[in-house]
JSON list of C-alpha atoms in Angstrom, two decimals:
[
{"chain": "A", "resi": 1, "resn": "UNK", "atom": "CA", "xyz": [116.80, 95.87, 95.50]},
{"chain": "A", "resi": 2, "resn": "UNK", "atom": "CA", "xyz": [117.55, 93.97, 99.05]},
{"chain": "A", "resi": 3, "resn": "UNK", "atom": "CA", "xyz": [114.82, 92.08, 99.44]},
{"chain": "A", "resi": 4, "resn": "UNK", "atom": "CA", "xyz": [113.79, 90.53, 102.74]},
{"chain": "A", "resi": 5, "resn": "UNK", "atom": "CA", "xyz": [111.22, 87.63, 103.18]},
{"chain": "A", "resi": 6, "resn": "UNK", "atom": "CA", "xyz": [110.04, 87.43, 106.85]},
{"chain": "A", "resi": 7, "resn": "UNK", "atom": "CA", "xyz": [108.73, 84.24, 108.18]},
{"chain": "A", "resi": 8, "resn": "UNK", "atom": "CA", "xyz": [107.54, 82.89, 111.37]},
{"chain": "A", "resi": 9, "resn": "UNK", "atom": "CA", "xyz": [104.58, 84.28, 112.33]},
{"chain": "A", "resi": 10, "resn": "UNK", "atom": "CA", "xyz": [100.57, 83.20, 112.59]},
{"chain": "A", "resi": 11, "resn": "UNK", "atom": "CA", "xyz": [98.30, 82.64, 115.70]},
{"chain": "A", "resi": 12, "resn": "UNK", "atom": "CA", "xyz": [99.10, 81.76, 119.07]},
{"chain": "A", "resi": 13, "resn": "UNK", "atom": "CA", "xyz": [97.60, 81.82, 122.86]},
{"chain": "A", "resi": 14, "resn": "UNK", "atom": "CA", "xyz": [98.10, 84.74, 125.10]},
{"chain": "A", "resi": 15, "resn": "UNK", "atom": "CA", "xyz": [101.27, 83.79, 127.24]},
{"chain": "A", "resi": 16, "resn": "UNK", "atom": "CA", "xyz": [103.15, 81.92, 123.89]},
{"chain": "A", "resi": 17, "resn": "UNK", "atom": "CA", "xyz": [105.54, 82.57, 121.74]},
{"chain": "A", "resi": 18, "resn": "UNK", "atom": "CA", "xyz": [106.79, 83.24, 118.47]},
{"chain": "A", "resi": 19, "resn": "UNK", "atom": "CA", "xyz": [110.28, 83.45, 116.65]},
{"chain": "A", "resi": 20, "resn": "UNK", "atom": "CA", "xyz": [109.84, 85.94, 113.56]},
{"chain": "A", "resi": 21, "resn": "UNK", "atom": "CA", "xyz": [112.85, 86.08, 110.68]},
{"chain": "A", "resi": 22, "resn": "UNK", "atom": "CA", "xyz": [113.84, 88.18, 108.42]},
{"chain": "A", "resi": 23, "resn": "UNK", "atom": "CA", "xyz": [116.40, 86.56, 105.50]},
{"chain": "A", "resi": 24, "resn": "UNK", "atom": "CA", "xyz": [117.75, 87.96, 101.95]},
{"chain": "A", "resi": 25, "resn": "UNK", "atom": "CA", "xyz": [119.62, 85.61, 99.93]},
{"chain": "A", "resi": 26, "resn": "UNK", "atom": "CA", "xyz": [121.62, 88.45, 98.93]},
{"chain": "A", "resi": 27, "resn": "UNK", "atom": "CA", "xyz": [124.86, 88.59, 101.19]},
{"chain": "A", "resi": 28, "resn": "UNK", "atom": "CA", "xyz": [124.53, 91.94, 102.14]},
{"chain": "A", "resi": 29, "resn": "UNK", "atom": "CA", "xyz": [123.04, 92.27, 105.03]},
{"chain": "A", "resi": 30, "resn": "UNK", "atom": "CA", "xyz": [125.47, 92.05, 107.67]},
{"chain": "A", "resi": 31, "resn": "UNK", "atom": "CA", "xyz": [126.50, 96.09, 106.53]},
{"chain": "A", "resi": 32, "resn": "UNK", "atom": "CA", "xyz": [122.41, 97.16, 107.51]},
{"chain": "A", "resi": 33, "resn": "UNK", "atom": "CA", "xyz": [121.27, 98.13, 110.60]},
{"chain": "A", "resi": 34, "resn": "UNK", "atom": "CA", "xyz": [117.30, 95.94, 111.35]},
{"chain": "A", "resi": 35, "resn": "UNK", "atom": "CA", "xyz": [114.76, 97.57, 112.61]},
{"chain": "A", "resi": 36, "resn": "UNK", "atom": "CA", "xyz": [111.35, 96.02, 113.45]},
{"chain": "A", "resi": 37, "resn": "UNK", "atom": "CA", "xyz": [108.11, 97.79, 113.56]},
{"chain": "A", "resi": 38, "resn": "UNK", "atom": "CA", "xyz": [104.62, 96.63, 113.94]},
{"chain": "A", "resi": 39, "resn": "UNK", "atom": "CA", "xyz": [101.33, 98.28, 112.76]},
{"chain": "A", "resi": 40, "resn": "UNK", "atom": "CA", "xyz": [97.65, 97.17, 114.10]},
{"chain": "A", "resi": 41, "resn": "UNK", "atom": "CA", "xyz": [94.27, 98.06, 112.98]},
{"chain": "A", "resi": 42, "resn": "UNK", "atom": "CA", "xyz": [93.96, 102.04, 113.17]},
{"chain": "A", "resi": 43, "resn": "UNK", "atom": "CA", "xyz": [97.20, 103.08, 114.87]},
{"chain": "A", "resi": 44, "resn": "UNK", "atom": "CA", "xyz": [100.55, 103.68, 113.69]},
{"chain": "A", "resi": 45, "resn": "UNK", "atom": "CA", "xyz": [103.55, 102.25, 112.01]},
{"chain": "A", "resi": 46, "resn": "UNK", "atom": "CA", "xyz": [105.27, 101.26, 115.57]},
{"chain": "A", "resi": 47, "resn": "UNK", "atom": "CA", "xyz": [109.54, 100.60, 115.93]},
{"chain": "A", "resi": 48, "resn": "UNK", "atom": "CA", "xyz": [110.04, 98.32, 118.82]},
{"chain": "A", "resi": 49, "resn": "UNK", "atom": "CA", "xyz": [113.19, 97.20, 118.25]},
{"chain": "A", "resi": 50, "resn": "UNK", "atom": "CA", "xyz": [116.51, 97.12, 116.50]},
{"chain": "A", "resi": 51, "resn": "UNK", "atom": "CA", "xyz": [119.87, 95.68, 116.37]},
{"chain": "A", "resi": 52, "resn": "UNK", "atom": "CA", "xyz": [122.53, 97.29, 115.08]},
{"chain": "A", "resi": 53, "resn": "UNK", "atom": "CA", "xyz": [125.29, 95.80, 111.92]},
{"chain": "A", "resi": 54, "resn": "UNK", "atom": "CA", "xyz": [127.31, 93.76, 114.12]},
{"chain": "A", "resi": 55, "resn": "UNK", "atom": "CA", "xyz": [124.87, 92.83, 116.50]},
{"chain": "A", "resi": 56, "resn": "UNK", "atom": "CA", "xyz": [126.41, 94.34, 119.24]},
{"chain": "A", "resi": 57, "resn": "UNK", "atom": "CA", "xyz": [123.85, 96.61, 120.37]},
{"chain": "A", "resi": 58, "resn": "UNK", "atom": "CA", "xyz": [119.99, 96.36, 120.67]},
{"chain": "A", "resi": 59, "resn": "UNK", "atom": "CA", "xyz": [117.25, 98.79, 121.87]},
{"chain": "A", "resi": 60, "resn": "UNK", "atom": "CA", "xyz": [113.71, 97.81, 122.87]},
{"chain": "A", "resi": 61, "resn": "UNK", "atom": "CA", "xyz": [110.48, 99.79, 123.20]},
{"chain": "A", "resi": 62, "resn": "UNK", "atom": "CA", "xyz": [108.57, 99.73, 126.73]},
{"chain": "A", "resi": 63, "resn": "UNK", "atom": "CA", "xyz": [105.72, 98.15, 125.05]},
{"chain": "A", "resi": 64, "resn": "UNK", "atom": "CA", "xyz": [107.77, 94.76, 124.24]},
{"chain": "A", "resi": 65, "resn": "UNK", "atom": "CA", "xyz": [111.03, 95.16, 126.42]},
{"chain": "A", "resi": 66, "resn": "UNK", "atom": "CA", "xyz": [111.69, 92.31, 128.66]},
{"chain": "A", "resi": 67, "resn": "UNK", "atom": "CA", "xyz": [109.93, 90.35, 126.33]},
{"chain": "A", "resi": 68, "resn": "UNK", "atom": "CA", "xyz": [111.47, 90.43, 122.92]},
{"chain": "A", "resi": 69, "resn": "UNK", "atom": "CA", "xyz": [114.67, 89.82, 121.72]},
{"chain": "A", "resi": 70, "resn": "UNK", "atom": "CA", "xyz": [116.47, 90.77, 118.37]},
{"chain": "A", "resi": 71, "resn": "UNK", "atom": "CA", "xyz": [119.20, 89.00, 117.38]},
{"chain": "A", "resi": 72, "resn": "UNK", "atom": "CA", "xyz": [120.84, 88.48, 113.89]},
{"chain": "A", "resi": 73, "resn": "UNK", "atom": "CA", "xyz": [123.42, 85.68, 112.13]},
{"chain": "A", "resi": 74, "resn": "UNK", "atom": "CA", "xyz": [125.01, 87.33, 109.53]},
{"chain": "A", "resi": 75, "resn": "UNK", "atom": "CA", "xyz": [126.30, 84.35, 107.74]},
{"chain": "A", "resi": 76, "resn": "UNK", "atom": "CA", "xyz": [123.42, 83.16, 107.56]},
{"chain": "A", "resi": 77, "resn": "UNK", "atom": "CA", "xyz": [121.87, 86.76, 106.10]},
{"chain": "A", "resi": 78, "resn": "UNK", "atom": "CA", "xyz": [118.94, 86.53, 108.62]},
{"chain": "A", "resi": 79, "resn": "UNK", "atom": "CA", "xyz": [117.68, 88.39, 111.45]},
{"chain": "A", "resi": 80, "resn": "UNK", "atom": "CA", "xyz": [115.26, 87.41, 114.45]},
{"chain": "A", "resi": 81, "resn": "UNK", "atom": "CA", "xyz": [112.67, 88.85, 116.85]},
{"chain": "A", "resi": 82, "resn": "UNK", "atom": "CA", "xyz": [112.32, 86.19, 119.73]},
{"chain": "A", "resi": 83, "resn": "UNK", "atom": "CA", "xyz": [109.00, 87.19, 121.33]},
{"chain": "A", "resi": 84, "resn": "UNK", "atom": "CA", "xyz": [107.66, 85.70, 124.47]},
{"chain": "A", "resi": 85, "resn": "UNK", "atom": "CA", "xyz": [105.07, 86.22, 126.81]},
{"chain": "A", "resi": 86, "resn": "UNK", "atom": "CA", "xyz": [102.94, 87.38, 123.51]},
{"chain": "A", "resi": 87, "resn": "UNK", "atom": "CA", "xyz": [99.21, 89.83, 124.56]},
{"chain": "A", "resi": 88, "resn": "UNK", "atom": "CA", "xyz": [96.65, 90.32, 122.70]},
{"chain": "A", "resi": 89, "resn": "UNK", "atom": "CA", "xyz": [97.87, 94.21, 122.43]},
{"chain": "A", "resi": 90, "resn": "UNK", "atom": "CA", "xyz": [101.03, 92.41, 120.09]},
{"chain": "A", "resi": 91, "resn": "UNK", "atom": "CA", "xyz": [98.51, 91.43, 117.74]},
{"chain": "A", "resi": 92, "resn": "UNK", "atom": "CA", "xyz": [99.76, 93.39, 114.51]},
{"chain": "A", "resi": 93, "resn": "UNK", "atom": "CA", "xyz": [101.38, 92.92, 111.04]},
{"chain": "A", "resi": 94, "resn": "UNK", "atom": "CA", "xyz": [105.37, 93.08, 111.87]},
{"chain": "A", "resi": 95, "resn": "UNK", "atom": "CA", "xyz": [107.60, 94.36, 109.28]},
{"chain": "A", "resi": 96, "resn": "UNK", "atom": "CA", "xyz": [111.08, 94.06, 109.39]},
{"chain": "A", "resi": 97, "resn": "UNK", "atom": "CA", "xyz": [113.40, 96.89, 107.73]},
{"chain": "A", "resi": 98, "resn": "UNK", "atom": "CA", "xyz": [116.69, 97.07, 106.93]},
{"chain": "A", "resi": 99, "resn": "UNK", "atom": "CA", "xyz": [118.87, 100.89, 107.42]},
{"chain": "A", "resi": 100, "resn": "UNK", "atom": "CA", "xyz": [122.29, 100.84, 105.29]},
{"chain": "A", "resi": 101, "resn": "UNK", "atom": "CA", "xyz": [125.07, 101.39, 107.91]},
{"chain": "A", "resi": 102, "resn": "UNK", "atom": "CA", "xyz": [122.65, 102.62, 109.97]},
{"chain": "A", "resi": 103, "resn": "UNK", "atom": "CA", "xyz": [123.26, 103.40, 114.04]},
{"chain": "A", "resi": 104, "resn": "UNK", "atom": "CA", "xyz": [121.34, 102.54, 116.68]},
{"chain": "A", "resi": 105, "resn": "UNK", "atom": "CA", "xyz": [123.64, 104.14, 119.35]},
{"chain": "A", "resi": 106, "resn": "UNK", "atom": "CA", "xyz": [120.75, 106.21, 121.30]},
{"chain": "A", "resi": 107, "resn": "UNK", "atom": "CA", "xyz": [118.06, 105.39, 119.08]},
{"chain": "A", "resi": 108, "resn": "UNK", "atom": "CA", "xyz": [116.67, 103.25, 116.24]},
{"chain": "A", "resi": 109, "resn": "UNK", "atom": "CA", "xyz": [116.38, 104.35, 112.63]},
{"chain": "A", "resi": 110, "resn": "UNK", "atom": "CA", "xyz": [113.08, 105.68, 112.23]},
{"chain": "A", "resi": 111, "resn": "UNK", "atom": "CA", "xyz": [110.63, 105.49, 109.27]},
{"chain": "A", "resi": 112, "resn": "UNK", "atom": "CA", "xyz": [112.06, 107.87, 106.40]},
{"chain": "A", "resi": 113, "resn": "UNK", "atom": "CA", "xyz": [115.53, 106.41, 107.61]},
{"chain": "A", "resi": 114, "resn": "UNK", "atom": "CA", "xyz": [114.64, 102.97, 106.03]},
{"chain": "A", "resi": 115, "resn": "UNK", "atom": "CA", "xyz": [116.10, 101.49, 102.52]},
{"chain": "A", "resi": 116, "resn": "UNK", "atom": "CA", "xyz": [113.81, 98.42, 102.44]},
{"chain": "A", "resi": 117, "resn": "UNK", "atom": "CA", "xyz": [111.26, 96.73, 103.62]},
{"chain": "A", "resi": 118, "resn": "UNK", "atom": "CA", "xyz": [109.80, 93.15, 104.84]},
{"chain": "A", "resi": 119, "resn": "UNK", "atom": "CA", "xyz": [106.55, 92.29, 103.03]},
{"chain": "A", "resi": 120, "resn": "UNK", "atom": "CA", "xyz": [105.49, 92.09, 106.65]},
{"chain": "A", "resi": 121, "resn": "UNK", "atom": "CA", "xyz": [103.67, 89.45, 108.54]},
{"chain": "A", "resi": 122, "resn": "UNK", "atom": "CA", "xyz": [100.36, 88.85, 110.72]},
{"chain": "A", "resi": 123, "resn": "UNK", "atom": "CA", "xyz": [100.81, 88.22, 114.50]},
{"chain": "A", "resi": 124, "resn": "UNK", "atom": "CA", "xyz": [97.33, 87.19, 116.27]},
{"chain": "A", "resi": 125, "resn": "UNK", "atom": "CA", "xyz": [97.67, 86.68, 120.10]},
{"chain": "A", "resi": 126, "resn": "UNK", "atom": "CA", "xyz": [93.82, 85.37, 120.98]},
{"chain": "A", "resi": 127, "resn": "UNK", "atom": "CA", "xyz": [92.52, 82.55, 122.64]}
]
């Protein structure tokens, strides 16, 4: 029933960057937790990052941590994954996914802890 429509992503160099979004025109969003995963050719559904209701807290995996950033404006029902310094091993479809009051205190929400999902989105890193 929440629907989210991410945005932002395509092709781009090795060493670029990318801002992906997540938005619902529903105004809702600010009580779900958003959790990003990514998924590439033969390997699994990857979370790399989340960001909790308020914003307040944020956890990264090793794989992207230094380099990506989540962030969320909740009055403006949208939530962001700044990512920088982009390899080819980020090339994936990202999903974003949205937890109902979910905590990210220690850890993210994990798959069967998700309520919805992003229709997802292609990331190519290549030259």
């Amino acid at each position: 029933q929440l629907q989210l429509v991410e945005s932002g992503g395509g092709l781009v160099q090795p060493g670029g960057s990318l801002r992906l979004s997540c938005a619902t025109s529903q105004y809702t969003l600010d009580y779900y937790a958003i959790v990003w995963f990514r998924q590439a050719p033969g390997k699994e559904r990857e979370g790399i990052s989340c960001i909790s209701p308020d914003g307040s807290t944020t956890h990264y995996a090793d794989s992207v941590k230094g380099r990506f950033t989540a962030s969320r404006d909740n009055a403006k029902n949208s939530a962001y994954l700044q990512m920088n310094s982009l390899k080819p091993e980020d090339t994936a479809n990202y999903y974003c996914a949205a937890d109902l009051w979910g905590t990210v205190d220690g850890d993210c929400p994990h798959l069967g802890d998700i309520d919805y999902w992003g229709q997802g989105i292609q990331v190519t890193v290549s030259s």
